[in-house]
Short mmCIF file of C-alpha atoms in Angstrom, two decimals:
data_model
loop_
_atom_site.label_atom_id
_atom_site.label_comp_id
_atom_site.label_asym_id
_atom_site.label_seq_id
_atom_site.Cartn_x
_atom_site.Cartn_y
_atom_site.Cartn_z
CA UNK A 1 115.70 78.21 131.09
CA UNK A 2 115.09 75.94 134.02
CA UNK A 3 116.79 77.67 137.04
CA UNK A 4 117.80 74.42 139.18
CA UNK A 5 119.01 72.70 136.13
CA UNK A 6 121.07 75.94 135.25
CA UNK A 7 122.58 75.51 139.04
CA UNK A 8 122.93 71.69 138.93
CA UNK A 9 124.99 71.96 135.86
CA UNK A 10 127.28 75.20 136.66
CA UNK A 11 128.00 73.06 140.29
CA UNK A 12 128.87 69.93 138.01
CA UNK A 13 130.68 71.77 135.90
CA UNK A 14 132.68 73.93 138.55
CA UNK A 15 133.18 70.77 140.77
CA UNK A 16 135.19 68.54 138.23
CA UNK A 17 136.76 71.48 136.74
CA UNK A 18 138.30 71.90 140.13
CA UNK A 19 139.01 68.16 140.37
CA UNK A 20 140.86 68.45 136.79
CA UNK A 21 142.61 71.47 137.50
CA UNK A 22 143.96 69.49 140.59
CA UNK A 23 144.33 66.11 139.17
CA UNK A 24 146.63 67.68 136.10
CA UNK A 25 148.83 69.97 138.52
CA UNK A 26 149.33 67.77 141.31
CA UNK A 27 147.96 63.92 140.84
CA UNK A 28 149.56 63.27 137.31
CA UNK A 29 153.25 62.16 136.76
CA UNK A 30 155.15 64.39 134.76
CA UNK A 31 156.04 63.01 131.59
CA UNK A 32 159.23 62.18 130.89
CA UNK A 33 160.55 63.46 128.00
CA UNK A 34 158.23 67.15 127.47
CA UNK A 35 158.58 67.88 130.90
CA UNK A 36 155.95 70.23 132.34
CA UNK A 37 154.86 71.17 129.26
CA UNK A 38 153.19 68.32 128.41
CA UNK A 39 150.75 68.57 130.99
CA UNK A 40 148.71 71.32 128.58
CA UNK A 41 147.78 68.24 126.66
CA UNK A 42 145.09 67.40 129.19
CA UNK A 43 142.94 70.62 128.60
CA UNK A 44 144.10 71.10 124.84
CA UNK A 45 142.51 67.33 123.88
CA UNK A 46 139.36 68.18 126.02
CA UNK A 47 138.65 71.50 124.05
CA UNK A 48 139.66 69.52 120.76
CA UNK A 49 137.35 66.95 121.13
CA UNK A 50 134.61 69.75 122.19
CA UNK A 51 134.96 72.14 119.13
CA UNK A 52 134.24 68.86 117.05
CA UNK A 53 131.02 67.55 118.61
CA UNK A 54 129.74 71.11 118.75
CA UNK A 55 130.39 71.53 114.93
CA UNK A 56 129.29 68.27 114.50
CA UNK A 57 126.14 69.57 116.02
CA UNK A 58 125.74 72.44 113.53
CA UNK A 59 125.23 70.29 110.76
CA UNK A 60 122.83 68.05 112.64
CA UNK A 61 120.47 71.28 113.68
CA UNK A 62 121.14 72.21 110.47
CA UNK A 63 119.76 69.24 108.36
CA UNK A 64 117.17 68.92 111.32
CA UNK A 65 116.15 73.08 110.56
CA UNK A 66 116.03 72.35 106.76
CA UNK A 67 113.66 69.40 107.48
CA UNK A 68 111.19 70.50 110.36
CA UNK A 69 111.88 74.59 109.39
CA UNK A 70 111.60 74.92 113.05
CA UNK A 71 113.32 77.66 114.97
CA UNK A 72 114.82 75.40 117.71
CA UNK A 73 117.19 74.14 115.36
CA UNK A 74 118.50 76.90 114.51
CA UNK A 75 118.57 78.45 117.80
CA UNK A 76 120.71 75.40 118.95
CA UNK A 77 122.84 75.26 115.69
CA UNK A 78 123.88 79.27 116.32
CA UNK A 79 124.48 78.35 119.65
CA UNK A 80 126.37 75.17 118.92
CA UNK A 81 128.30 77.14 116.60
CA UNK A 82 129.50 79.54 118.78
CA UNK A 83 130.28 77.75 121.67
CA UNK A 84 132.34 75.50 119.38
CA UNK A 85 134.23 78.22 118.24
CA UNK A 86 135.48 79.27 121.41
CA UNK A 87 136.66 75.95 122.44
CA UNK A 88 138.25 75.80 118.68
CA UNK A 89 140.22 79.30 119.55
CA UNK A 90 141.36 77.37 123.12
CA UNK A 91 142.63 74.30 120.83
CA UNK A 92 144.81 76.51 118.91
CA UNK A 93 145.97 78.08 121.66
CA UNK A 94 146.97 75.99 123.79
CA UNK A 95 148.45 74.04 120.97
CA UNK A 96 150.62 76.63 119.92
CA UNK A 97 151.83 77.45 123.91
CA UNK A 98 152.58 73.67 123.63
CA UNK A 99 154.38 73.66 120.17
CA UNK A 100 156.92 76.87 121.18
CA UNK A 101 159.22 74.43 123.73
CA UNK A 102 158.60 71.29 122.01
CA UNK A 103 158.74 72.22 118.49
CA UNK A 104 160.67 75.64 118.68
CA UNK A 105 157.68 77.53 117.35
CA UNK A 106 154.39 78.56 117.78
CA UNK A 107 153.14 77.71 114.20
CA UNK A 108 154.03 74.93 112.12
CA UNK A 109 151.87 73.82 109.00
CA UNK A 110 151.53 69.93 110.50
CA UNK A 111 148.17 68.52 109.04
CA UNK A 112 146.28 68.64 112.50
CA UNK A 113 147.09 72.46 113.35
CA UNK A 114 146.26 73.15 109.14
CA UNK A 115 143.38 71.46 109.38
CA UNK A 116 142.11 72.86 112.83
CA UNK A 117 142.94 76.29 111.60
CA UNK A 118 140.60 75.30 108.29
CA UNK A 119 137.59 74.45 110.67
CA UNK A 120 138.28 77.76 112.58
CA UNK A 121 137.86 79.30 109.42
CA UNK A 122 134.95 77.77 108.17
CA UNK A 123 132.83 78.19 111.35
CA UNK A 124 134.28 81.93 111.69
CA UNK A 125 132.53 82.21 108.26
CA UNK A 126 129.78 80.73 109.65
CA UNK A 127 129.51 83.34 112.20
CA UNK A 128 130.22 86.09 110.16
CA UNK A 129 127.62 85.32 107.84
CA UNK A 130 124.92 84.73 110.61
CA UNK A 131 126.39 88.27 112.19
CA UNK A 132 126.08 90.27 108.57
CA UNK A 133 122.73 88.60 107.06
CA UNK A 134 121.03 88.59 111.10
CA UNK A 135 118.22 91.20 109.02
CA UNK A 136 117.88 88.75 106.38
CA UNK A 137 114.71 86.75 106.81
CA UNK A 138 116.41 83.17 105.19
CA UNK A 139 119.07 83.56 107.52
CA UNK A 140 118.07 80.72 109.52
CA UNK A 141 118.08 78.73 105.93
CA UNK A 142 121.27 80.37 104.42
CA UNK A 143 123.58 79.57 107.91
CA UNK A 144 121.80 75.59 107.77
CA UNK A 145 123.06 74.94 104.23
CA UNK A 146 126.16 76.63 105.12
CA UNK A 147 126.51 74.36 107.99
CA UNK A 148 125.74 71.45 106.52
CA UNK A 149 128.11 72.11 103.32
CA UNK A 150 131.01 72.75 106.11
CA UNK A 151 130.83 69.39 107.13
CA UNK A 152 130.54 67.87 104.17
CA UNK A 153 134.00 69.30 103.29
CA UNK A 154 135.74 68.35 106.40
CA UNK A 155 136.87 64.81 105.34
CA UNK A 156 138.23 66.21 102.43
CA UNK A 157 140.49 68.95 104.38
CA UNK A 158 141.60 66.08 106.50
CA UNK A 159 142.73 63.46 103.72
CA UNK A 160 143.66 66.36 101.64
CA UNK A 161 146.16 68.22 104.58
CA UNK A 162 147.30 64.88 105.57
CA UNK A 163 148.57 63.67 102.41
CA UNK A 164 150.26 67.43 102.42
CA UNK A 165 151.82 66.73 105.66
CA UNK A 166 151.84 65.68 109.26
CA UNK A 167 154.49 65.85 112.62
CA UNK A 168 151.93 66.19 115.12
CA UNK A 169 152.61 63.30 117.93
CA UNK A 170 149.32 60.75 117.66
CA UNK A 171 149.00 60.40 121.03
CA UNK A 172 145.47 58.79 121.56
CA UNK A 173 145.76 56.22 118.64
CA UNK A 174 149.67 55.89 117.41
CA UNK A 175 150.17 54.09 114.36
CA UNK A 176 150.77 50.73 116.08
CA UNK A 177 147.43 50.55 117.65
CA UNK A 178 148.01 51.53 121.30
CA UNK A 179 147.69 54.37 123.08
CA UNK A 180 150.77 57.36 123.94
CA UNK A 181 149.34 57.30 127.83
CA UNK A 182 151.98 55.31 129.81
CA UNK A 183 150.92 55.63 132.98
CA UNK A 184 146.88 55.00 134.33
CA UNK A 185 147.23 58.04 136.13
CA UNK A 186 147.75 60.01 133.12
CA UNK A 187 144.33 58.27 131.55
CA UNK A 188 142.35 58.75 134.53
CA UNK A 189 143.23 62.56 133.94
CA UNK A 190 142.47 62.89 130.62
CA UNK A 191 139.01 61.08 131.23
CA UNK A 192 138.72 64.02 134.23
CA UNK A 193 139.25 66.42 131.99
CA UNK A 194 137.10 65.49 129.33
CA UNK A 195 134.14 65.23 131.47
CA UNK A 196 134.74 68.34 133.00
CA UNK A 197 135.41 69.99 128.89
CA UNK A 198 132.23 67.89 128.14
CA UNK A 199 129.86 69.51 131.21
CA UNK A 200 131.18 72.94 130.27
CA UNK A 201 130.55 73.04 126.85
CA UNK A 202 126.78 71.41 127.52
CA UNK A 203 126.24 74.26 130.41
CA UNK A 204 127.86 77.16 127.84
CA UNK A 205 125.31 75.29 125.06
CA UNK A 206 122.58 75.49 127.15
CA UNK A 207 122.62 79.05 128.27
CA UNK A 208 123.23 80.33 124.81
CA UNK A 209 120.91 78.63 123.72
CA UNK A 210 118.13 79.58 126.15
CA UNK A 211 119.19 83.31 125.72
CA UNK A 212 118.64 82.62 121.75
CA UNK A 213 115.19 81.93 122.38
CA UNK A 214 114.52 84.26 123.51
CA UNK A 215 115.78 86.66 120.99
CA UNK A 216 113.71 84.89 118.57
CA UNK A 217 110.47 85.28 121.11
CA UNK A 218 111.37 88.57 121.26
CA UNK A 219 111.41 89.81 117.63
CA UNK A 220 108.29 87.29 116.74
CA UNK A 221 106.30 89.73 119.79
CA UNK A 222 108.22 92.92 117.94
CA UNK A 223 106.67 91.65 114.98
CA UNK A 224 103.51 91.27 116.45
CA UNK A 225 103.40 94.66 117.75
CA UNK A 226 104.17 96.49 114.55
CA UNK A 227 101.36 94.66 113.06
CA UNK A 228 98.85 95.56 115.38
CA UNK A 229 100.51 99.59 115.49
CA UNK A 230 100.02 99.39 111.60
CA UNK A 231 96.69 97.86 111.78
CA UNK A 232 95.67 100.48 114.48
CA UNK A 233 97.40 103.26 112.23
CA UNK A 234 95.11 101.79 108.94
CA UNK A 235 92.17 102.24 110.92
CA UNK B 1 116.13 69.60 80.25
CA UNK B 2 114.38 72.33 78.39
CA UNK B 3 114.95 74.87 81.63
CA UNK B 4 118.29 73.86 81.97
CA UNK B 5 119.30 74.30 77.65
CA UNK B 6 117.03 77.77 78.44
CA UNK B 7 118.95 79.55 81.43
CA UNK B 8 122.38 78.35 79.89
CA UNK B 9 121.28 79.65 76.91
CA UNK B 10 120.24 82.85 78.32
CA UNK B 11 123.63 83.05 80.32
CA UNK B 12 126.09 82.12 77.49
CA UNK B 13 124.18 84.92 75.15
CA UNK B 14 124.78 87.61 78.08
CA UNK B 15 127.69 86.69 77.75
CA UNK B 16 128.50 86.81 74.07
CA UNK B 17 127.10 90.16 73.83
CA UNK B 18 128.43 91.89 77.17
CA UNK B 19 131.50 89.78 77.56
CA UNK B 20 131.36 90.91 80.86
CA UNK B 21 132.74 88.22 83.08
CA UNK B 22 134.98 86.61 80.94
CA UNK B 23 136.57 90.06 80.35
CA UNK B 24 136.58 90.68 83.92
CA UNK B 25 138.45 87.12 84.52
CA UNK B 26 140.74 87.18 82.04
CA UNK B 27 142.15 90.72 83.51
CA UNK B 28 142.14 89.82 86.98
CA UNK B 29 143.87 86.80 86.17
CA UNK B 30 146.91 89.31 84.35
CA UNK B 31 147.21 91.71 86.84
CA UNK B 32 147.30 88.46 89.79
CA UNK B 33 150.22 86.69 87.68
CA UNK B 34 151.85 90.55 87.70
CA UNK B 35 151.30 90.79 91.08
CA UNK B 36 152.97 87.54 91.84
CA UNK B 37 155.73 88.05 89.59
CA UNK B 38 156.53 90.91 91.40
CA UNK B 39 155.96 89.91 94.65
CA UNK B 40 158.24 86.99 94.60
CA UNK B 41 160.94 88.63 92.69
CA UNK B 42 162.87 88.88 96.33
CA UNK B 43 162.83 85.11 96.73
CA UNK B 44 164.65 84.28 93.90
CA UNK B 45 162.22 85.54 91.14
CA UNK B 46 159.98 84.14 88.96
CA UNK B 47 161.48 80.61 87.33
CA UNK B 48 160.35 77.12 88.10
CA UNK B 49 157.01 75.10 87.71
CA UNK B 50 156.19 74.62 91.63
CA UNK B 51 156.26 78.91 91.74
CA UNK B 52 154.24 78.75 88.67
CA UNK B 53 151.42 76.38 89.78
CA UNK B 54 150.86 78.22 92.32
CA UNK B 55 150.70 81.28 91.45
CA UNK B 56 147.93 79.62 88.85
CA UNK B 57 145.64 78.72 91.45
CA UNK B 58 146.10 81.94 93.40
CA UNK B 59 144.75 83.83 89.71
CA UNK B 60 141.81 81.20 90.10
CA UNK B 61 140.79 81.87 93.38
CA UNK B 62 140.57 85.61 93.31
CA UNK B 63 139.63 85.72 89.88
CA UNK B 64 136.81 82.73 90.63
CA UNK B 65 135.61 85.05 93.89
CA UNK B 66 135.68 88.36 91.88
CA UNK B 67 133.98 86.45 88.66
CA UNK B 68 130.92 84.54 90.73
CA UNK B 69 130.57 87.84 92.84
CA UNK B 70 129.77 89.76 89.21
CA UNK B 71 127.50 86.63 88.39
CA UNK B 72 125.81 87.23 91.62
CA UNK B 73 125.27 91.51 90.70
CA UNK B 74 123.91 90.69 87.08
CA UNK B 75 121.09 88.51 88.21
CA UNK B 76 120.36 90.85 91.25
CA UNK B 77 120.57 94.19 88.85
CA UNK B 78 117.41 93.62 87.12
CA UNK B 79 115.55 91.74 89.49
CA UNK B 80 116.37 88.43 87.20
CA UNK B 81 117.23 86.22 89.99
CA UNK B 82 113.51 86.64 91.11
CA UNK B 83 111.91 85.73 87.40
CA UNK B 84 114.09 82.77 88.07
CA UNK B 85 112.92 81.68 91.14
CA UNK B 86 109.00 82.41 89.94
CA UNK B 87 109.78 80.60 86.37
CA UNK B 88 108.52 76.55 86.69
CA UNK B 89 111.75 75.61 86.41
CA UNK B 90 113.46 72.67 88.86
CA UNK B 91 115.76 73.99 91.48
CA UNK B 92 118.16 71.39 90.42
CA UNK B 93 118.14 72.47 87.03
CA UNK B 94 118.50 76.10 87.59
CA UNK B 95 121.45 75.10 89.91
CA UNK B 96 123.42 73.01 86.95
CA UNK B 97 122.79 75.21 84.36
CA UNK B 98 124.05 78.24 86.37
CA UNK B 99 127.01 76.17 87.82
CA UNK B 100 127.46 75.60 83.60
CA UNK B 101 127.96 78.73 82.80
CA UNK B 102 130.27 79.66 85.78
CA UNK B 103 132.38 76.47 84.66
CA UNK B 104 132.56 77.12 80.85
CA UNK B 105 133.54 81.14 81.73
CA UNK B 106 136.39 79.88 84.45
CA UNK B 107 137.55 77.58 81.94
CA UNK B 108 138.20 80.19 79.02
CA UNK B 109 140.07 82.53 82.39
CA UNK B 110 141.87 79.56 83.04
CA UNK B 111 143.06 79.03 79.47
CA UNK B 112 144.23 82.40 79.46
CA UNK B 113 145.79 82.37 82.74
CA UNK B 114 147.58 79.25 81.27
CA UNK B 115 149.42 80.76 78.53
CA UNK B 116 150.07 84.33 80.94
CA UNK B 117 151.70 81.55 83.23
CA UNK B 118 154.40 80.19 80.40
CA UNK B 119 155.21 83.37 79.37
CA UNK B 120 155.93 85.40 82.90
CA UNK B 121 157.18 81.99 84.63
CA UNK B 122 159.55 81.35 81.93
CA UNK B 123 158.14 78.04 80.51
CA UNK B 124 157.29 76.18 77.43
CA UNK B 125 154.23 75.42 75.39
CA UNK B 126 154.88 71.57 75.39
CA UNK B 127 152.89 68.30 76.36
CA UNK B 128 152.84 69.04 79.53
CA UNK B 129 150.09 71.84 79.40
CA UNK B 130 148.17 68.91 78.43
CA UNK B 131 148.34 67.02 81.53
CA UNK B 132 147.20 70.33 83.46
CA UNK B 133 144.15 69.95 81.94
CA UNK B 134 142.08 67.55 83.66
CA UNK B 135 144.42 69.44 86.89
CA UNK B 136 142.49 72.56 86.32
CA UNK B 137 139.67 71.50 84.62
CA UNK B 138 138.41 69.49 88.28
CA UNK B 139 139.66 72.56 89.72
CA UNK B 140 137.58 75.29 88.14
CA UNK B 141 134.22 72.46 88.14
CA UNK B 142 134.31 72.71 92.00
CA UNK B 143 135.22 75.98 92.64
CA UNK B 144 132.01 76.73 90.50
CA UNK B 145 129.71 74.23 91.96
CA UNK B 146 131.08 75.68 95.24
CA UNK B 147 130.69 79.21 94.71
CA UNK B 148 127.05 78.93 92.54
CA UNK B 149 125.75 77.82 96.29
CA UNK B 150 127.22 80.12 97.97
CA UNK B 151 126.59 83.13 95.71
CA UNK B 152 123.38 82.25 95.59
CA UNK B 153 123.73 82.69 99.58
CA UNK B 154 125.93 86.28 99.35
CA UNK B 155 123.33 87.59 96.59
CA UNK B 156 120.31 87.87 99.04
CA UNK B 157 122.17 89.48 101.99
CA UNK B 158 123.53 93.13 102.87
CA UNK B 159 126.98 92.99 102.79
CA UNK B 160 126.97 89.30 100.40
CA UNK B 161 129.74 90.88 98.22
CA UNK B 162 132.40 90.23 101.24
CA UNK B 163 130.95 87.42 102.69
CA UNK B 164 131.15 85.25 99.32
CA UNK B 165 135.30 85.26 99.64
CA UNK B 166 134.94 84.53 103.82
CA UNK B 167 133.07 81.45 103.28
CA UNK B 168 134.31 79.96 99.48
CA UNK B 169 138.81 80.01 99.90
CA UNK B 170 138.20 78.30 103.38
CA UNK B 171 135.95 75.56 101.86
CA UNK B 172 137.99 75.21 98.72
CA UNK B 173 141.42 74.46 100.28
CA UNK B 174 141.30 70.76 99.68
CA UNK B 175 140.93 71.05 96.34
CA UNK B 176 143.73 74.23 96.24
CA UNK B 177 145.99 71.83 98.20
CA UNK B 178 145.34 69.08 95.74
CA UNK B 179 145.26 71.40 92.56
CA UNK B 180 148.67 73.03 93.40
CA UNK B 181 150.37 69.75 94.15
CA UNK B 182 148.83 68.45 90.83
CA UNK B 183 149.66 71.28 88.91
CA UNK B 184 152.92 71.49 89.97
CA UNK B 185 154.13 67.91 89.21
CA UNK B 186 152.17 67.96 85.89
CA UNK B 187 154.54 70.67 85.38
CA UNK B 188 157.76 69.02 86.17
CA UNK B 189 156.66 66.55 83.75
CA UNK B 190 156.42 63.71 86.66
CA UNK B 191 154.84 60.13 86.25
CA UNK B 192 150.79 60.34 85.96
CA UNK B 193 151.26 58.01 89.03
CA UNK B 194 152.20 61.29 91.00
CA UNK B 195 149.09 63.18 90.22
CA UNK B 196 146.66 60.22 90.66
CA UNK B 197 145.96 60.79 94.44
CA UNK B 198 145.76 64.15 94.34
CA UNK B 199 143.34 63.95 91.41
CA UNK B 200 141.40 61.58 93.43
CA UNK B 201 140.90 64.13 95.81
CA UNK B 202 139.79 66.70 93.49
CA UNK B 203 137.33 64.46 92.31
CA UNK B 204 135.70 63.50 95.46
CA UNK B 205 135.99 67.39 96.24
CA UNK B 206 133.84 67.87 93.14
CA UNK B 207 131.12 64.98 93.91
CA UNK B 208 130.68 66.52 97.86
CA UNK B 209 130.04 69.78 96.55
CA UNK B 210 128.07 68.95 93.31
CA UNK B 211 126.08 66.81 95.92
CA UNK B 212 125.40 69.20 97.99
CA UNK B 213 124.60 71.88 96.10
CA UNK B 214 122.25 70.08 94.02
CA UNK B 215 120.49 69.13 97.25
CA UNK B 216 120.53 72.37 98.98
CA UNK B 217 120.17 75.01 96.32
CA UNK B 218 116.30 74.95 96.42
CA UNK B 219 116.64 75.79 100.21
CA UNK B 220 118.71 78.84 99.19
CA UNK B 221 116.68 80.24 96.76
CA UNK B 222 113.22 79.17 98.23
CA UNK B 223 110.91 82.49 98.63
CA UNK B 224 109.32 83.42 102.19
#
C-alpha cells in the first residue's frame, strides 16, 4: 500500500485517539447518576457503531464479489470481516465491564447484548469458515453468500430478540425522541470518539486489506510457478 | 418442473428404500428428549409445556444439523452432487426440490419428536398439538431452506461436517426464539392472538432465507 497514506492515516488516527482519550478522562462531566463508570460509554458506542459498518461492508463486497467475481472484493470483505470482529469483541467487552456496577452483572440476556452476541457469532462463523475452507478454490464464493445471507438475517435477530426482551438504556434515541446526552460536552465527546473509532477502523481496514493482496498475488505467482515447473518437468 | 418432480423423486425413493435419514432423525430426536429429561431433572424435573417446547426445538436443531449433515455425505459418497451440478437442470430447481426433501424428512422427525414430547413431558394428546402445527411446521421449512444453502457450502470443504452447525444455530435463532415462544403458548392452550407475532416472525424468517437461497444457491454449487 501507499506508504504516505499509511503514515497520514496512523498520525490521524493516533492524534484524535489522544484527543478522545483526553476529552473522555478529563474534558467530560461525570454523569450523574453512573458515576465514573459511565464514561466507558464513549469508546463502547464508537466500537458498536464500527463492528456494524464493517459487517455491513461484508455483505456489500460480498454481493459486489458475486457480481464482478473479482478478487478485490473479497480481499476487502475478509478484511472487513475481521476488523469488524475485533471491534465486535471490544463492544462486548466493554459492555459487560459497564453492566457489572450498573446492572450487578457482567451478562444479562437484554435484546442489544443477545443480539450483539448473535452477530459475534455469525461473523465468527464467517471466519471460521474462511479459516477451514482457505484450500478450497470457491472459498471466495462460499464466504460471499455466507456474508450476504448474515445480513439478511440480522433484522430478524433484532425484531425477533427485541420482542424477547430489552433493559438496555437507549441512550442515543430514547423512546421520546431526544437524545440521553445532557450536557454538549458529553456530545462533543462522543462525536471525538467516533471519529477517532471511525479513522482506526479505516487505517486497521486498509492495512489488512493491502496485506490480503498480497496473499492473493502471492499464491496466483505460486500458481504460476508450478505451472511452468510442471511444464518444464513434461518436457 | 420436470427437474424439480425428478431430484425429489430420486430423493424421496433413497429414502424409502434406505430410510436412512429419517431413521437417523427420529433417533436423535429420542435420545435429545432423554437427554433433556435427564438433564433438567435437578430443576424441578420434567412437567410443564414451556420445559417441553423447548426441549422440542433443541431435538430439532441437533437433529436438523445431524440430518442435513447426512444429506450432505450421501450426495458427496458417490460423486452424485457432481451429476447434479452437470445435469441441465435450473439451480433454482435443484435448490427447492432438495430443500423438499429436507422439509418433508424434518417433518416426519418432528412428528415423532411430537408424540416423544407428550409422553416424557407428561402431557396430553389434545387440540392443542394442533395449533403446534403451523408452530413447527414454519420451523422445520426454514431450518431446511437454511441448512440446504449452507450444506451445500459444508459439502465442498475439508472439515464441512463441523462447520455446517458453526454457521446454521447462529443464523436460525430468530426463528428458535420465535418457535419456542410459539410452541410454548400453543401449549398452554393461550389465545391464537399470542402466537400471531411470533408466527409473523417465523414467516418472514422463512421468506429471507427461501429468498436467499434461491438466489444464491447457483453461486454455491457453480463449478470452477
Amino acid at each position: 500500500m501507499n506508504k504516505s497514506l499509511n503514515l497520514a492515516l496512523g498520525a490521524l488516527t493516533g492524534g484524535l485517539m489522544v484527543v478522545a482519550i483526553y476529552m473522555v478522562f478529563e474534558y467530560v462531566p461525570t454523569e450523574a447518576d453512573q458515576g465514573i463508570v459511565q464514561r466507558i460509554f464513549y469508546f463502547h458506542v464508537p466500537c458498536a457503531w464500527v463492528a456494524f459498518a464493517a459487517f455491513g461492508l461484508v455483505a456489500i463486497c460480498g454481493i459486489f464479489y458475486l457480481w464482478l467475481e473479482s478478487p478485490i472484493w473479497d480481499d476487502l470483505g475478509y478484511a472487513a470481516a475481521e476488523s469488524g470482529m475485533v471491534f465486535c469483541t471490544l463492544v462486548l467487552v466493554t459492555g459487560s465491564i459497564w453492566a457489572k456496577p450498573i446492572w450487578g452483572t457482567w451478562w444479562t440476556w437484554d435484546s442489544r447484548l443477545t443480539t450483539t452476541l448473535i452477530l459475534w457469532l455469525l461473523y465468527g462463523g464467517y471466519l471460521l469458515l474462511r479459516a477451514m475452507a482457505d484450500d478450497t478454490p470457491q472459498v471466495a464464493r462460499f464466504a460471499a453468500v455466507v456474508g450476504i445471507v448474515a445480513v439478511a438475517d440480522v433484522p430478524v435477530v433484532v425484531v425477533s430478540v427485541r420482542l424477547w426482551r430489552t433493559i438496555h438504556p437507549a441512550v442515543l434515541v430514547t423512546r421520546e425522541g431526544g437524545h440521553g446526552l445532557e450536557d454538549p460536552r458529553m456530545v462533543a465527546t462522543l462525536l471525538v470518539a467516533l471519529a477517532a473509532f471511525t479513522a482506526l477502523f479505516v487505517w486497521l481496514l486498509i492495512l489488512r486489506f493491502a496485506t490480503l493482496r498480497m496473499r492473493t498475488r502471492i499464491a496466483k505467482l505460486a500458481g504460476e510457478l508450478n505451472l511452468a515447473h510442471a511444464a518444464a518437468g513434461d518436457l | 418442473m420436470s427437474g424439480f418432480v425428478a431430484v425429489l423423486r430420486k430423493d424421496l425413493r433413497l429414502e424409502v428404500r434406505s430410510g436412512e435419514s429419517t431413521i437417523a432423525l427420529v433417533a436423535l430426536s429420542l435420545l435429545i428428549l432423554v437427554v433433556l429429561v435427564f438433564a433438567l431433572d435437578p430443576v424441578g424435573g420434567v412437567r410443564g409445556a414451556g420445559i417441553a417446547a423447548g426441549a422440542l426445538w433443541v431435538a430439532m436443531i441437533f437433529a436438523g444439523v445431524i440430518g442435513s449433515t447426512r444429506a450432505l455425505h450421501a450426495e458427496r459418497d458417490n460423486g452424485c452432487i457432481r451429476a447434479l451440478i452437470l445435469s441441465p437442470l435450473d439451480r433454482g430447481a435443484l435448490y427447492v426440490a432438495k430443500l423438499t426433501a429436507a422439509f418433508i424428512f424434518m417433518a416426519i422427525a418432528e412428528t415423532a419428536a411430537v408424540v416423544l414430547m407428550v409422553l416424557f413431558f407428561n402431557l396430553d394428546f389434545d387440540a392443542r398439538l394442533l395449533r403446534l402445527a403451523p408452530v413447527i411446521a414454519l420451523g422445520a421449512l426454514g431450518f431446511s431452506a437454511l441448512s440446504t444453502l449452507l450444506a451445500a457450502i459444508a459439502g465442498r470443504i475439508r472439515a464441512g461436517d463441523l462447520l455446517l452447525p458453526l454457521l446454521a444455530v447462529p443464523m436460525f435463532v430468530p426463528a428458535l426464539i420465535a418457535g419456542v415462544k410459539a410452541s410454548g403458548a400453543a401449549l398452554t392452550g393461550a389465545p391464537f392472538g399470542a402466537i400471531a407475532q411470533w408466527l409473523k416472525i417465523l414467516v418472514a424468517f422463512d421468506v429471507i432465507f427461501l429468498a436467499a437461497g434461491y438466489l444464491l444457491f447457483e453461486h454455491v454449487v457453480g463449478e470452477d
